[in-house]
């Protein structure tokens, strides 16, 4: 059993409380490799932002669970070396079973998501409660989910979103003891969230209903990439084929961050930033074969993107 506290990580409790009171959101960036980890830490130190570094099941398979834990410990040390001991949470994204959540808690994660959103309500309650009971013994915070996002969630694909039902949230939070709740109000995972010409509008009315039922409770927004068009263009101009990729307008994320939404998940925008730079460098330098040359440029761009999000969208800059 490795405690996250010994690794220098924090759980999400205190930072969510501050985010709620200060009307901003904590960024949750996914990472799978060294360059993403470096970029997240550097950007969050430079913008003085608390951060949630999150790992999906796919990331655990890709990067190895043990290495990821050491990387998170490394992230804490790297932040200090860069000059600021920012709060860093190591979070399991879309945990799909009690066993996965337990294994993460036992290996140093400070926060886990148990995603039972695709299960019948009572089964979601039972699974989430079981994870909470285990996690809270070790002061690890838990995120649950009600409502299903459209798009792809870890290999499970949903055609249409199934909005969170405000009438369920109070009962769910009470019965499970979760520390935060992911909701579905029109976002989706990936780079194709909306169709061209569609009136893009998150369901703030549902969010308001939810806030009334559980006042002050931390809400989480998944699928919150903006699908930065500048990156889509660079990708397409350099041999890529991303047609009609569209995301959540920044203005709507700013509005969400001021509400009870305390955590905003961003993965796709980071992927796009990296891919855009890698494609550009390789197209412009056909003889290049040193990964540091193209991954380094991708990493630099990711730093820029994350600082922009923290400073101008989520409002988490200068809150560490
Ligand atoms: O929720 C999905 C995240 O973007 C993680 O994606 O499962 O491909 O690592 P992944
Ligand atoms: P995006 O695909 O919009 O970046 O969402 C990521 C996410 O919700 C991870 O859980
Ligand atoms: Zn998600």
CSV table of C-alpha atoms and ligand atoms in Angstrom, one decimal, residues 93-94 189 222 265, ligand 3:
chain,number,residue,atom,x,y,z
A,93,UNK,CA,-10.3,8.9,-15.1
A,94,UNK,CA,-13.4,6.7,-15.9
A,189,UNK,CA,-15.6,13.1,-25.6
A,222,UNK,CA,-16.2,15.9,-19.0
A,265,UNK,CA,-11.7,17.6,-18.1
B,3,LIG,ZN1,-14.4,11.8,-19.5
